[in-house]
Amino acid sequence: QNGVMSGLMQMLLLKVSAHITEQLGMAPGGEFREAFKEASKVPFCKFHLGDRPIPITFKRAIAALSFWQKVKLAWGLCFLSDPISKDDVEKCKQKDLLEQMMAEMIGEFPDLHRTIVSERDIYLTYMLKEAAKQIELPRTSENEPRNYIPAVVVGVVGMGHVPGIEKNWNSELNIQEIMSVPPPSTSSKIFKFVIKATVFGLMGYGCYRIGQRTVQLILSMPAAQNCLQKLTEIRSQ
């Protein structure tokens, strides 16, 4: 539905999620599920999903990577088997270590970090600021002055996004640019065409070979040979 590369990337990330779940005995994203449960207990509380849609993030991330970077990333995700302990998770909560891990990711895949982390920092900040706008109280008449009350907002975000949200909070933000999906490059189009041509070519050849063997098998049957012999006799007469 969202493209072959996007689908493959989601499958690989699901594999990583399953690996983490197996190692820790808990699925990633538990903080968001808990936030939803708690929000449902608060009267008149509105629950917003404030992250950028996954298909846009994936498509922008894939478009930002070169062919070899895609291969390298896919290879790393396919063979991810490092053990993860609860102590490792607790260490990640330390700001210095978290920043060090983020710096390592930037060094290896800077464009991936920009689309998956930095752009989402901007989007999350924008959505939080929109939610935090003051609420206008209803008026009994148009002559009555406008009164506002502050909005009470609880934002639940991944720890890796906190520094970016703090950095962008006082900036004028425009999310239109990071919501668009860039058109595929020429090399990407050629690669897709070659893959499709190869797949259809192999399928066509396979159908041809299967059909050829099927015909040979049918012709080798006694009933088919008798029919052919009779047809030959009729034609000769």
GROMACS .gro file of C-alpha atoms in nm:
model
  237
    1GLN     CA    1   0.000   0.000   0.000
    2ASN     CA    2   0.285   0.240   0.082
    3GLY     CA    3   0.544   0.100  -0.161
    4VAL     CA    4   0.776  -0.200  -0.164
    5MET     CA    5   1.074  -0.032   0.006
    6SER     CA    6   0.854   0.120   0.278
    7GLY     CA    7   0.690  -0.218   0.337
    8LEU     CA    8   1.026  -0.395   0.363
    9MET     CA    9   1.153  -0.130   0.605
   10GLN     CA   10   0.845  -0.173   0.826
   11MET     CA   11   0.897  -0.552   0.825
   12LEU     CA   12   1.260  -0.509   0.934
   13LEU     CA   13   1.163  -0.266   1.211
   14LEU     CA   14   0.894  -0.511   1.330
   15LYS     CA   15   1.169  -0.772   1.349
   16VAL     CA   16   1.375  -0.535   1.567
   17SER     CA   17   1.069  -0.469   1.784
   18ALA     CA   18   1.014  -0.844   1.825
   19HIS     CA   19   1.382  -0.884   1.923
   20ILE     CA   20   1.352  -0.614   2.190
   21THR     CA   21   1.027  -0.766   2.320
   22GLU     CA   22   1.188  -1.108   2.345
   23GLN     CA   23   1.492  -0.971   2.528
   24LEU     CA   24   1.309  -0.747   2.776
   25GLY     CA   25   0.974  -0.924   2.809
   26MET     CA   26   0.796  -0.598   2.719
   27ALA     CA   27   0.708  -0.436   2.388
   28PRO     CA   28   0.850  -0.096   2.282
   29GLY     CA   29   0.600   0.190   2.303
   30GLY     CA   30   0.461   0.086   2.640
   31GLU     CA   31   0.475   0.448   2.759
   32PHE     CA   32   0.225   0.548   2.489
   33ARG     CA   33  -0.016   0.267   2.575
   34GLU     CA   34   0.007   0.367   2.943
   35ALA     CA   35  -0.055   0.731   2.852
   36PHE     CA   36  -0.371   0.631   2.665
   37LYS     CA   37  -0.498   0.434   2.966
   38GLU     CA   38  -0.434   0.725   3.204
   39ALA     CA   39  -0.592   0.981   2.969
   40SER     CA   40  -0.911   0.774   2.952
   41LYS     CA   41  -0.943   0.810   3.332
   42VAL     CA   42  -0.942   1.193   3.321
   43PRO     CA   43  -1.285   1.353   3.256
   44PHE     CA   44  -1.305   1.562   2.937
   45CYS     CA   45  -0.945   1.478   2.850
   46LYS     CA   46  -0.863   1.485   2.478
   47PHE     CA   47  -0.608   1.234   2.351
   48HIS     CA   48  -0.401   1.334   2.046
   49LEU     CA   49  -0.164   1.123   1.839
   50GLY     CA   50   0.091   1.396   1.774
   51ASP     CA   51   0.360   1.220   1.571
   52ARG     CA   52   0.411   1.248   1.196
   53PRO     CA   53   0.236   0.969   0.999
   54ILE     CA   54   0.463   0.665   0.959
   55PRO     CA   55   0.431   0.635   0.577
   56ILE     CA   56   0.560   0.991   0.530
   57THR     CA   57   0.852   0.934   0.769
   58PHE     CA   58   0.949   0.606   0.600
   59LYS     CA   59   0.923   0.744   0.247
   60ARG     CA   60   1.131   1.051   0.335
   61ALA     CA   61   1.387   0.832   0.515
   62ILE     CA   62   1.418   0.589   0.223
   63ALA     CA   63   1.445   0.877  -0.027
   64ALA     CA   64   1.726   1.031   0.180
   65LEU     CA   65   1.942   0.715   0.172
   66SER     CA   66   2.165   0.606  -0.112
   67PHE     CA   67   2.134   0.252  -0.251
   68TRP     CA   68   2.436   0.125  -0.054
   69GLN     CA   69   2.315   0.292   0.265
   70LYS     CA   70   1.982   0.111   0.223
   71VAL     CA   71   2.165  -0.220   0.179
   72LYS     CA   72   2.385  -0.151   0.482
   73LEU     CA   73   2.089  -0.054   0.701
   74ALA     CA   74   1.882  -0.355   0.590
   75TRP     CA   75   2.178  -0.587   0.656
   76GLY     CA   76   2.223  -0.445   1.007
   77LEU     CA   77   1.854  -0.479   1.090
   78CYS     CA   78   1.833  -0.834   0.946
   79PHE     CA   79   2.117  -0.964   1.161
   80LEU     CA   80   2.044  -0.769   1.480
   81SER     CA   81   2.101  -1.018   1.759
   82ASP     CA   82   2.283  -0.825   2.033
   83PRO     CA   83   2.150  -0.910   2.380
   84ILE     CA   84   1.961  -0.629   2.556
   85SER     CA   85   1.920  -0.617   2.933
   86LYS     CA   86   1.709  -0.396   3.158
   87ASP     CA   87   2.035  -0.241   3.282
   88ASP     CA   88   2.108  -0.131   2.924
   89VAL     CA   89   1.767   0.036   2.910
   90GLU     CA   90   1.835   0.218   3.238
   91LYS     CA   91   2.171   0.337   3.103
   92CYS     CA   92   1.993   0.484   2.801
   93LYS     CA   93   1.799   0.709   3.040
   94GLN     CA   94   2.124   0.890   3.124
   95LYS     CA   95   2.139   1.205   2.916
   96ASP     CA   96   2.513   1.187   2.836
   97LEU     CA   97   2.499   0.826   2.717
   98LEU     CA   98   2.185   0.892   2.514
   99GLU     CA   99   2.348   1.188   2.341
  100GLN     CA  100   2.655   0.973   2.270
  101MET     CA  101   2.436   0.704   2.108
  102MET     CA  102   2.258   0.967   1.899
  103ALA     CA  103   2.594   1.110   1.788
  104GLU     CA  104   2.707   0.763   1.673
  105MET     CA  105   2.386   0.726   1.470
  106ILE     CA  106   2.438   1.070   1.312
  107GLY     CA  107   2.792   0.974   1.212
  108GLU     CA  108   2.683   0.657   1.029
  109PHE     CA  109   2.348   0.768   0.882
  110PRO     CA  110   2.320   1.150   0.901
  111ASP     CA  111   2.033   1.169   0.648
  112LEU     CA  112   1.842   0.895   0.831
  113HIS     CA  113   1.885   1.082   1.161
  114ARG     CA  114   1.758   1.402   0.998
  115THR     CA  115   1.436   1.243   0.869
  116ILE     CA  116   1.361   1.007   1.160
  117VAL     CA  117   1.472   1.227   1.452
  118SER     CA  118   1.534   1.593   1.364
  119GLU     CA  119   1.229   1.641   1.139
  120ARG     CA  120   1.006   1.464   1.389
  121ASP     CA  121   1.145   1.689   1.663
  122ILE     CA  122   1.008   1.983   1.463
  123TYR     CA  123   0.673   1.808   1.402
  124LEU     CA  124   0.632   1.706   1.768
  125THR     CA  125   0.721   2.057   1.886
  126TYR     CA  126   0.467   2.209   1.646
  127MET     CA  127   0.190   1.973   1.763
  128LEU     CA  128   0.268   2.034   2.131
  129LYS     CA  129   0.263   2.411   2.079
  130GLU     CA  130  -0.071   2.384   1.897
  131ALA     CA  131  -0.212   2.178   2.185
  132ALA     CA  132  -0.074   2.425   2.442
  133LYS     CA  133  -0.256   2.728   2.297
  134GLN     CA  134  -0.488   2.906   2.536
  135ILE     CA  135  -0.854   2.801   2.534
  136GLU     CA  136  -1.116   3.068   2.471
  137LEU     CA  137  -1.411   3.055   2.712
  138PRO     CA  138  -1.761   3.075   2.564
  139ARG     CA  139  -1.922   3.424   2.564
  140THR     CA  140  -2.286   3.510   2.634
  141SER     CA  141  -2.276   3.801   2.385
  142GLU     CA  142  -2.046   3.953   2.123
  143ASN     CA  143  -1.993   4.260   2.341
  144GLU     CA  144  -1.849   4.054   2.624
  145PRO     CA  145  -1.465   4.061   2.630
  146ARG     CA  146  -1.281   3.745   2.531
  147ASN     CA  147  -1.150   3.541   2.821
  148TYR     CA  148  -0.891   3.266   2.795
  149ILE     CA  149  -0.764   2.994   3.022
  150PRO     CA  150  -0.434   2.810   2.983
  151ALA     CA  151  -0.446   2.460   2.836
  152VAL     CA  152  -0.314   2.177   3.050
  153VAL     CA  153  -0.106   1.949   2.831
  154VAL     CA  154   0.092   1.634   2.906
  155GLY     CA  155   0.323   1.535   2.621
  156VAL     CA  156   0.457   1.179   2.615
  157VAL     CA  157   0.756   1.151   2.378
  158GLY     CA  158   1.061   0.933   2.335
  159MET     CA  159   1.365   1.049   2.532
  160GLY     CA  160   1.566   1.101   2.214
  161HIS     CA  161   1.324   1.377   2.108
  162VAL     CA  162   1.338   1.583   2.429
  163PRO     CA  163   1.656   1.785   2.341
  164GLY     CA  164   1.516   1.866   1.994
  165ILE     CA  165   1.181   1.980   2.135
  166GLU     CA  166   1.356   2.205   2.387
  167LYS     CA  167   1.574   2.348   2.108
  168ASN     CA  168   1.279   2.419   1.873
  169TRP     CA  169   1.028   2.540   2.131
  170ASN     CA  170   1.088   2.913   2.086
  171SER     CA  171   1.128   2.899   1.706
  172GLU     CA  172   0.876   2.973   1.434
  173LEU     CA  173   0.798   2.634   1.284
  174ASN     CA  174   0.667   2.535   0.941
  175ILE     CA  175   0.584   2.168   0.895
  176GLN     CA  176   0.471   2.188   0.530
  177GLU     CA  177   0.817   2.108   0.396
  178ILE     CA  178   0.866   1.800   0.614
  179MET     CA  179   0.520   1.664   0.524
  180SER     CA  180   0.594   1.626   0.154
  181VAL     CA  181   0.733   1.308  -0.001
  182PRO     CA  182   1.018   1.378  -0.246
  183PRO     CA  183   0.983   1.225  -0.594
  184PRO     CA  184   1.199   0.916  -0.660
  185SER     CA  185   1.541   0.978  -0.814
  186THR     CA  186   1.637   0.858  -1.163
  187SER     CA  187   1.860   0.584  -1.021
  188SER     CA  188   1.574   0.468  -0.799
  189LYS     CA  189   1.337   0.452  -1.099
  190ILE     CA  190   1.593   0.254  -1.301
  191PHE     CA  191   1.652   0.016  -1.010
  192LYS     CA  192   1.278  -0.043  -0.965
  193PHE     CA  193   1.235  -0.100  -1.340
  194VAL     CA  194   1.519  -0.354  -1.345
  195ILE     CA  195   1.375  -0.538  -1.043
  196LYS     CA  196   1.025  -0.548  -1.195
  197ALA     CA  197   1.157  -0.656  -1.536
  198THR     CA  198   1.364  -0.932  -1.371
  199VAL     CA  199   1.070  -1.057  -1.162
  200PHE     CA  200   0.825  -1.057  -1.456
  201GLY     CA  201   1.088  -1.211  -1.682
  202LEU     CA  202   1.151  -1.496  -1.437
  203MET     CA  203   0.777  -1.547  -1.392
  204GLY     CA  204   0.724  -1.557  -1.770
  205TYR     CA  205   1.011  -1.801  -1.818
  206GLY     CA  206   0.880  -2.018  -1.534
  207CYS     CA  207   0.531  -2.025  -1.689
  208TYR     CA  208   0.683  -2.113  -2.027
  209ARG     CA  209   0.887  -2.401  -1.882
  210ILE     CA  210   0.591  -2.532  -1.680
  211GLY     CA  211   0.364  -2.509  -1.986
  212GLN     CA  212   0.622  -2.685  -2.204
  213ARG     CA  213   0.660  -2.973  -1.958
  214THR     CA  214   0.284  -2.997  -1.912
  215VAL     CA  215   0.231  -3.027  -2.289
  216GLN     CA  216   0.506  -3.291  -2.314
  217LEU     CA  217   0.350  -3.485  -2.025
  218ILE     CA  218   0.003  -3.475  -2.186
  219LEU     CA  219   0.138  -3.580  -2.525
  220SER     CA  220   0.323  -3.873  -2.370
  221MET     CA  221  -0.001  -4.016  -2.228
  222PRO     CA  222  -0.149  -4.316  -2.423
  223ALA     CA  223  -0.490  -4.152  -2.466
  224ALA     CA  224  -0.333  -3.840  -2.618
  225GLN     CA  225  -0.116  -4.050  -2.851
  226ASN     CA  226  -0.423  -4.244  -2.971
  227CYS     CA  227  -0.607  -3.918  -3.042
  228LEU     CA  228  -0.309  -3.782  -3.237
  229GLN     CA  229  -0.281  -4.105  -3.436
  230LYS     CA  230  -0.651  -4.089  -3.530
  231LEU     CA  231  -0.620  -3.724  -3.630
  232THR     CA  232  -0.322  -3.809  -3.847
  233GLU     CA  233  -0.518  -4.090  -4.017
  234ILE     CA  234  -0.816  -3.861  -4.079
  235ARG     CA  235  -0.593  -3.594  -4.231
  236SER     CA  236  -0.418  -3.845  -4.454
  237GLN     CA  237  -0.756  -3.978  -4.582
   0.00000   0.00000   0.00000
